[in-house]
Tab-separated table of C-alpha atoms and ligand atoms in Angstrom:
chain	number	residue	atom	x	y	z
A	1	UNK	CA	-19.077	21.976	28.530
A	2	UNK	CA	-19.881	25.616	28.686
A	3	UNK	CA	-22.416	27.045	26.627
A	4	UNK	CA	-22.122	30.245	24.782
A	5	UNK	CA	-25.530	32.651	23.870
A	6	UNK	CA	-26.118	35.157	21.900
A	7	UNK	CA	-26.728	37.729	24.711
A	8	UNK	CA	-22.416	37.223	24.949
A	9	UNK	CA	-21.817	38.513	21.621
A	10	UNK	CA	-24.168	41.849	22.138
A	11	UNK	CA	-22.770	42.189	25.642
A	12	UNK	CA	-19.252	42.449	24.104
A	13	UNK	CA	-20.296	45.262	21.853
A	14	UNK	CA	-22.080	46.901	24.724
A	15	UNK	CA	-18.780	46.541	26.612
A	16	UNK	CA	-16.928	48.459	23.815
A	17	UNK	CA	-18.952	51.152	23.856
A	18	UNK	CA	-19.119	51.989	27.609
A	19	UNK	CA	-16.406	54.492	28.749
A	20	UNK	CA	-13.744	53.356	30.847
A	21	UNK	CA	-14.536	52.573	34.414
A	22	UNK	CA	-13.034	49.447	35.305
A	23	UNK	CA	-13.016	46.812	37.990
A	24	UNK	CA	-10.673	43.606	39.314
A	25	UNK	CA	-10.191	41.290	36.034
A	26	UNK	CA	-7.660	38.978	37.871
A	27	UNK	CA	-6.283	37.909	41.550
A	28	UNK	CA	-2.449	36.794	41.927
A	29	UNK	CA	-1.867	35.294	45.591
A	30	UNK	CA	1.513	34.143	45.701
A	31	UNK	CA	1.964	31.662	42.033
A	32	UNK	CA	-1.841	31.226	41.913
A	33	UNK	CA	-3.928	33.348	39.548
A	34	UNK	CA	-7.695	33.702	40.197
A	35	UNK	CA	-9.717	35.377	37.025
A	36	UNK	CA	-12.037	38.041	38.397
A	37	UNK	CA	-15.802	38.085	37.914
A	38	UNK	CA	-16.055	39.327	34.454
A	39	UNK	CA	-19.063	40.802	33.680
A	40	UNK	CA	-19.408	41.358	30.483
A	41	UNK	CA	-19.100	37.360	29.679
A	42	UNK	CA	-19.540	35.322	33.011
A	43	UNK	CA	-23.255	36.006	33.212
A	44	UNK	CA	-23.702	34.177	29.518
A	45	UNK	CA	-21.908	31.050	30.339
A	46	UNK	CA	-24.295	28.347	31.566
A	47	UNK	CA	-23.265	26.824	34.437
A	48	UNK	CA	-21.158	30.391	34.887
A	49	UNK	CA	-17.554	30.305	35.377
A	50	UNK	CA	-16.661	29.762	39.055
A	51	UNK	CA	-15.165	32.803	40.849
A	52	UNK	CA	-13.767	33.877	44.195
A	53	UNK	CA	-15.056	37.628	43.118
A	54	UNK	CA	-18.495	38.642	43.957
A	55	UNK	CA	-20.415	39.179	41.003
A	56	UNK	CA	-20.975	42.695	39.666
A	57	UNK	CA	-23.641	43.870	37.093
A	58	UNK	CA	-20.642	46.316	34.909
A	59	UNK	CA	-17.636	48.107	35.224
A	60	UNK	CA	-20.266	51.461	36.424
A	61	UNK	CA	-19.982	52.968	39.601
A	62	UNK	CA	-21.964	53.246	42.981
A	63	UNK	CA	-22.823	57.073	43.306
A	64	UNK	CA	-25.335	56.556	46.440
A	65	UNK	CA	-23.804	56.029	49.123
A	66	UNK	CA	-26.621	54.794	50.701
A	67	UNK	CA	-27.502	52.195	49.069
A	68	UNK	CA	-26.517	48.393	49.469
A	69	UNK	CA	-24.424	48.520	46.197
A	70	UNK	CA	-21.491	50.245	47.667
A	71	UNK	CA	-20.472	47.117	49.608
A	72	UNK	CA	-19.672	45.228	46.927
A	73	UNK	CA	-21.380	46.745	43.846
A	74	UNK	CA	-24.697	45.120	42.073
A	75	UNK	CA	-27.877	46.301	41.523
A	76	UNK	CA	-29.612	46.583	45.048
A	77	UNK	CA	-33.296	46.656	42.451
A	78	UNK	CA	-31.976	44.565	40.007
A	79	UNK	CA	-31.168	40.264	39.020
A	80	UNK	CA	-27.556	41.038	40.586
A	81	UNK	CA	-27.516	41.915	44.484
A	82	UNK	CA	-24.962	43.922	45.986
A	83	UNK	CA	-22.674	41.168	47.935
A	84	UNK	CA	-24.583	37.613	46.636
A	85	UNK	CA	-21.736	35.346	47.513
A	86	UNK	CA	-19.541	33.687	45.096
A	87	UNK	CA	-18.800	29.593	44.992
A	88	UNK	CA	-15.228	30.039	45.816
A	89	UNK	CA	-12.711	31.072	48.054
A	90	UNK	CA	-8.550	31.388	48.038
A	91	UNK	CA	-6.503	30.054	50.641
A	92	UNK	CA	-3.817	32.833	51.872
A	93	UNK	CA	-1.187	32.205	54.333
A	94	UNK	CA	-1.601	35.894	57.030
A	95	UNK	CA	1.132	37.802	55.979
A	96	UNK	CA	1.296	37.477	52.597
A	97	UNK	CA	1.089	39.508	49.417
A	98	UNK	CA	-2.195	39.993	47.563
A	99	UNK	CA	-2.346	41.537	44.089
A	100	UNK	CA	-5.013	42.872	42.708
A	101	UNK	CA	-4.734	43.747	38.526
A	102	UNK	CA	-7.532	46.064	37.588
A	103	UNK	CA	-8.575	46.806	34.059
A	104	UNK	CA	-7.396	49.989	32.400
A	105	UNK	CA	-8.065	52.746	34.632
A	106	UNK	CA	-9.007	55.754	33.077
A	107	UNK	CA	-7.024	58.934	33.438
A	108	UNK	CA	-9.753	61.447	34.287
A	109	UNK	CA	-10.627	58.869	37.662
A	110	UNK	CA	-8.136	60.265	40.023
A	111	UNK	CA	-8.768	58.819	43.849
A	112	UNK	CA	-8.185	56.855	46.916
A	113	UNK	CA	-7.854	53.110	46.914
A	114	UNK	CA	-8.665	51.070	50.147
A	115	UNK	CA	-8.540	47.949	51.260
A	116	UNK	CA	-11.485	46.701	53.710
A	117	UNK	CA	-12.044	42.777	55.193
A	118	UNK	CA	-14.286	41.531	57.290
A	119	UNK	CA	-14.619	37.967	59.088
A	120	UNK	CA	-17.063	35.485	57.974
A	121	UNK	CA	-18.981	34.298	61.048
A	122	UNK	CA	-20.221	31.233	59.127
A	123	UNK	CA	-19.718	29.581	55.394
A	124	UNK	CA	-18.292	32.585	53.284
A	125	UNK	CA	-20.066	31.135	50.115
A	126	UNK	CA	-23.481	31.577	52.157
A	127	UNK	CA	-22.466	35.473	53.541
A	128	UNK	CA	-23.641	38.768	53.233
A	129	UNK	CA	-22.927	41.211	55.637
A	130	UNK	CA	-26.111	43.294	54.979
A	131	UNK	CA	-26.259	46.622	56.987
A	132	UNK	CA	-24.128	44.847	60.223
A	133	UNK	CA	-20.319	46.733	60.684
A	134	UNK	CA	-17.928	43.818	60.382
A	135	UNK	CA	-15.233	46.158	57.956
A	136	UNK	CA	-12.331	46.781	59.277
A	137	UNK	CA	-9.392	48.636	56.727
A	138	UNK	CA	-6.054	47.311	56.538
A	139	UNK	CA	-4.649	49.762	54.017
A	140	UNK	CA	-5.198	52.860	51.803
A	141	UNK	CA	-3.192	54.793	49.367
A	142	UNK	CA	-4.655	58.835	48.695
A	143	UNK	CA	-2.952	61.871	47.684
A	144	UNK	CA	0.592	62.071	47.755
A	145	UNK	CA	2.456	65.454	49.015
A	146	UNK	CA	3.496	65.968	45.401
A	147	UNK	CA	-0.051	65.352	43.974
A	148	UNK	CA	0.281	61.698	42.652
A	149	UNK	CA	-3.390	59.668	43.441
A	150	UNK	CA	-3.377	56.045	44.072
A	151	UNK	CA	-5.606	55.902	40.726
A	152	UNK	CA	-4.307	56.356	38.400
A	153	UNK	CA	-0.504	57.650	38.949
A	154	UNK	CA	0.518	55.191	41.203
A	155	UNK	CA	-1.948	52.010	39.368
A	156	UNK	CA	-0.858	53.115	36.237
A	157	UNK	CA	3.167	53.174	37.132
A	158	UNK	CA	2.471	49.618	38.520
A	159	UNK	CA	0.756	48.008	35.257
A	160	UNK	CA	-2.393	48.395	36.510
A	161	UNK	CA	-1.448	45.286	39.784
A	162	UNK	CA	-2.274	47.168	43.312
A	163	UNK	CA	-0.544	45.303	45.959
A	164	UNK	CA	-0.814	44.900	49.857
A	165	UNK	CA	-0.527	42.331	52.499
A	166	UNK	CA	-2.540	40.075	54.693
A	167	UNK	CA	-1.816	41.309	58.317
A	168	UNK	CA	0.694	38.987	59.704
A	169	UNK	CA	-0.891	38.476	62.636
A	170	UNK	CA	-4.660	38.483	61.671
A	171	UNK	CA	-6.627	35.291	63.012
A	172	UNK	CA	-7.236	32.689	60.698
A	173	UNK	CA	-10.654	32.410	58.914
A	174	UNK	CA	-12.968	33.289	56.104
A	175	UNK	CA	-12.621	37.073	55.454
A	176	UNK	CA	-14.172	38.952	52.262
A	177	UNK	CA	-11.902	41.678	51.263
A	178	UNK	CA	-13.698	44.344	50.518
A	179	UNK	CA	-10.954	46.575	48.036
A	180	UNK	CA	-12.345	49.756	46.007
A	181	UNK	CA	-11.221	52.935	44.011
A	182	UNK	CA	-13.722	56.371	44.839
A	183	UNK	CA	-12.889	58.269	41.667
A	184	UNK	CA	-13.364	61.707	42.512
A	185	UNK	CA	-13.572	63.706	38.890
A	186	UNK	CA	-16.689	64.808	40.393
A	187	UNK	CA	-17.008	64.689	43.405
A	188	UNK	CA	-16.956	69.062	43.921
A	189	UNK	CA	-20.390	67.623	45.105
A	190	UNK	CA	-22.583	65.544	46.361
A	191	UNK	CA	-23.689	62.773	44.897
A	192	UNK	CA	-20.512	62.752	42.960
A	193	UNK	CA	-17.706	60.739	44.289
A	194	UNK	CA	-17.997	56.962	42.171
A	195	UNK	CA	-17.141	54.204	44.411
A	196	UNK	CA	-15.987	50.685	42.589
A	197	UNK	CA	-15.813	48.604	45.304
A	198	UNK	CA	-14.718	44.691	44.455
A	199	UNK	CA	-15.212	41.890	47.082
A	200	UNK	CA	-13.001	39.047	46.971
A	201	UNK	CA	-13.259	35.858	49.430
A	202	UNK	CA	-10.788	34.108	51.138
A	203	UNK	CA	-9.448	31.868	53.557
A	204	UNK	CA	-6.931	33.533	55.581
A	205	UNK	CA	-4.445	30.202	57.235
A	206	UNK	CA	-2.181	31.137	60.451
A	207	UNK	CA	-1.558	31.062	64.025
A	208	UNK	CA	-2.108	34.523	64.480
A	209	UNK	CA	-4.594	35.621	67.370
A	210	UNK	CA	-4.968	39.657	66.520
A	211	UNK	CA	-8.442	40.585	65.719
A	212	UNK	CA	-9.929	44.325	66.193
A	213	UNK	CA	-11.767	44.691	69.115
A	214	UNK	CA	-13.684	47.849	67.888
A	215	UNK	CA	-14.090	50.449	65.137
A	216	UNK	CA	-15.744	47.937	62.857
A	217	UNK	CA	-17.537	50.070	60.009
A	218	UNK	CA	-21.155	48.984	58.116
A	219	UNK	CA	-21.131	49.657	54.322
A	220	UNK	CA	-23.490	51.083	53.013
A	221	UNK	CA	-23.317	53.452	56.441
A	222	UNK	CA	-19.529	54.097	56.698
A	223	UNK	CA	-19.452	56.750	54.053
A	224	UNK	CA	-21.935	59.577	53.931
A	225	UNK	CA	-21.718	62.602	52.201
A	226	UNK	CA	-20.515	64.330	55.155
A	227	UNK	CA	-17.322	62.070	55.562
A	228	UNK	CA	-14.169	63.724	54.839
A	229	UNK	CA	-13.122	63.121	51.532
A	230	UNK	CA	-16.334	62.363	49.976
A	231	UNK	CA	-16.864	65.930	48.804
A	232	UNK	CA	-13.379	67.292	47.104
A	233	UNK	CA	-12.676	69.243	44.400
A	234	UNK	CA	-9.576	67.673	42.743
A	235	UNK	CA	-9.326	70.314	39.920
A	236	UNK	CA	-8.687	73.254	42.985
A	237	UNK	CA	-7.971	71.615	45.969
A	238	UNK	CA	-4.014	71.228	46.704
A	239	UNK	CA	-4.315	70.406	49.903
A	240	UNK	CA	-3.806	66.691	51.528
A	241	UNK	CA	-6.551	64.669	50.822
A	242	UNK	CA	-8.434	63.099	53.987
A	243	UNK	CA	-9.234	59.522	52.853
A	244	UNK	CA	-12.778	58.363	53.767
A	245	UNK	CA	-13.094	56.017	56.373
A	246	UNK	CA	-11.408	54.616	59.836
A	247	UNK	CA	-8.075	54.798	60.243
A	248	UNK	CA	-6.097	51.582	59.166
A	249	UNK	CA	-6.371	48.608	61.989
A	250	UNK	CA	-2.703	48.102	62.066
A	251	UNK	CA	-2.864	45.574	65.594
A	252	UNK	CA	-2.692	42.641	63.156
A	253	UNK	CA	0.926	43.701	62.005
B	1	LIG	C1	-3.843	41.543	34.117
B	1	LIG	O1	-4.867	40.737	33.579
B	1	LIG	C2	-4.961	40.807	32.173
B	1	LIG	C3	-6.200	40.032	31.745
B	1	LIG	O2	-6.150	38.724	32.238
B	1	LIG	C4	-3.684	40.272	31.546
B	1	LIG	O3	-3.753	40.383	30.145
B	1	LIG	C5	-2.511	41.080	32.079
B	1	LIG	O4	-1.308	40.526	31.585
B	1	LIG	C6	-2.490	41.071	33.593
B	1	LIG	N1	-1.438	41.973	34.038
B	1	LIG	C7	-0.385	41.558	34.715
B	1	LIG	C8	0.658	42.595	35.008
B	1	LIG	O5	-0.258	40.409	35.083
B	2	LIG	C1	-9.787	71.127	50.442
B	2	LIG	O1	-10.068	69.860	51.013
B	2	LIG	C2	-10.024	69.835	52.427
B	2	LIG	C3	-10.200	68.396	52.852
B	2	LIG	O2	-11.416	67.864	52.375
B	2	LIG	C4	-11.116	70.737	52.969
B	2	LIG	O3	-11.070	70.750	54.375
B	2	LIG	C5	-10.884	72.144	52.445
B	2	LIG	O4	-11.965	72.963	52.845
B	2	LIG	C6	-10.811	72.130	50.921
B	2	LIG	N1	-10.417	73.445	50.470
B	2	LIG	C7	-11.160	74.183	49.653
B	2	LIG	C8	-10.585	75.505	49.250
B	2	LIG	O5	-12.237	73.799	49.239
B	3	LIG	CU1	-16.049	56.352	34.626
């Protein structure tokens, strides 16, 4: 039986009093639906609901980039580190659709969203990729030429679901998908940009061989605030927006 505390109720009218923000409430891999870490009620179950998302302390942001929080969010000084694994994992067949429904994204929080894994080299419920660059990104949706952002036009026209796939070919094995939003409403400077990075584990099934051989990124490391994309001014700027990061690995398709 689960127990409820107190702490839940006041957490739920802490909840409704933070601004927007937002983060992955729910995983659909082909029929299956996986609830998100939710954290303004998982923490105040006891034993905690089970998840295959990596625990987060709030629906906040990660403004410095270099700090262990913008792997996977979580307080790098506080109870909830950046990238503690969580108990589960979901199978997916390479090749296959992943979708991702966020909560309500806020308006204002126009920005890139990108999709990051990287390969578990042993038990995925014991990982964390610390400082080492095993990221690789298999997709990323920016500016479009008529001015529509992945968040929120695009998110919003979809009901809030972002979709991609599993690279067809990728090898099989434990992977944690690293998937974010970087709102930019203020990110003219530097610190600025608000990364909401979400990292959700899986078990990737297949015979495919394709792996990349190089250009593996390190988070925190991969984003500084001299990386294109990090510093824009999406009040003024109308020109295309370089989306931070490697290019997209696309060997596995
Ligand atoms: C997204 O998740 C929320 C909360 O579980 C749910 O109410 C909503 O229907 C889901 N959206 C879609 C399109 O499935
Ligand atoms: C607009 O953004 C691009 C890409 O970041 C940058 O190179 C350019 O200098 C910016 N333009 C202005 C006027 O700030
Ligand atoms: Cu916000």
């Amino acid at each position: 039986m689960f127990s409820l505390i107190l702490p839940f109720v006041l957490a739920v009218f802490a909840a409704t009093s933070v601004n927007g923000h937002g983060y992955v409430q729910d995983v659909v891999i082909g029929s299956t639906h996986y609830t998100g870490y939710l954290p303004y009620s998982d923490p105040y179950y006891n034993p905690p609901p089970e998840r295959i998302i990596r625990a987060i302390p709030g629906n906040g942001p990660v403004t410095d980039l270099s700090l262990i929080d913008v792997q996977c969010n979580g307080y790098s000084d506080g109870g909830v580190v950046g990238s503690q694994p969580a108990p589960l994992y979901a199978p997916v067949a390479a090749g296959s659709a992943v979708a991702l429904n966020w909560t309500t994204w806020p308006d204002s929080h126009v920005g890139p969203m990108i999709t990051y894994l990287a390969k578990a080299p042993s038990d995925i419920t014991k990982w964390q990729p610390g400082t080492d660059a095993v990221w690789f990104k298999i997709a990323e949706s920016g500016k479009t030429a008529d001015g529509k952002w992945a968040a929120t036009d695009l998110l919003t026209a979809t009901n809030s679901i972002y979709t991609f796939t599993i690279p067809p070919k990728l090898q099989p094995g434990q992977y944690i998908i690293r998937h974010e939003i970087i709102a930019l409403h203020a990110a003219f400077e530097y610190p600025g940009a608000q990364v909401y990075p979400s990292c959700i584990q899986i078990e990737v099934t297949g015979s495919g061989t394709a792996f990349p051989s190089s250009g593996l990124v390190a988070f925190p490391g991969a984003y500084t605030s001299d990386t294109p994309g990090i510093v824009y001014d999406v009040y003024t700027n109308t020109s295309a927006y370089p989306i931070p990061g490697p290019a997209v690995w696309t060997g596995g398709n």
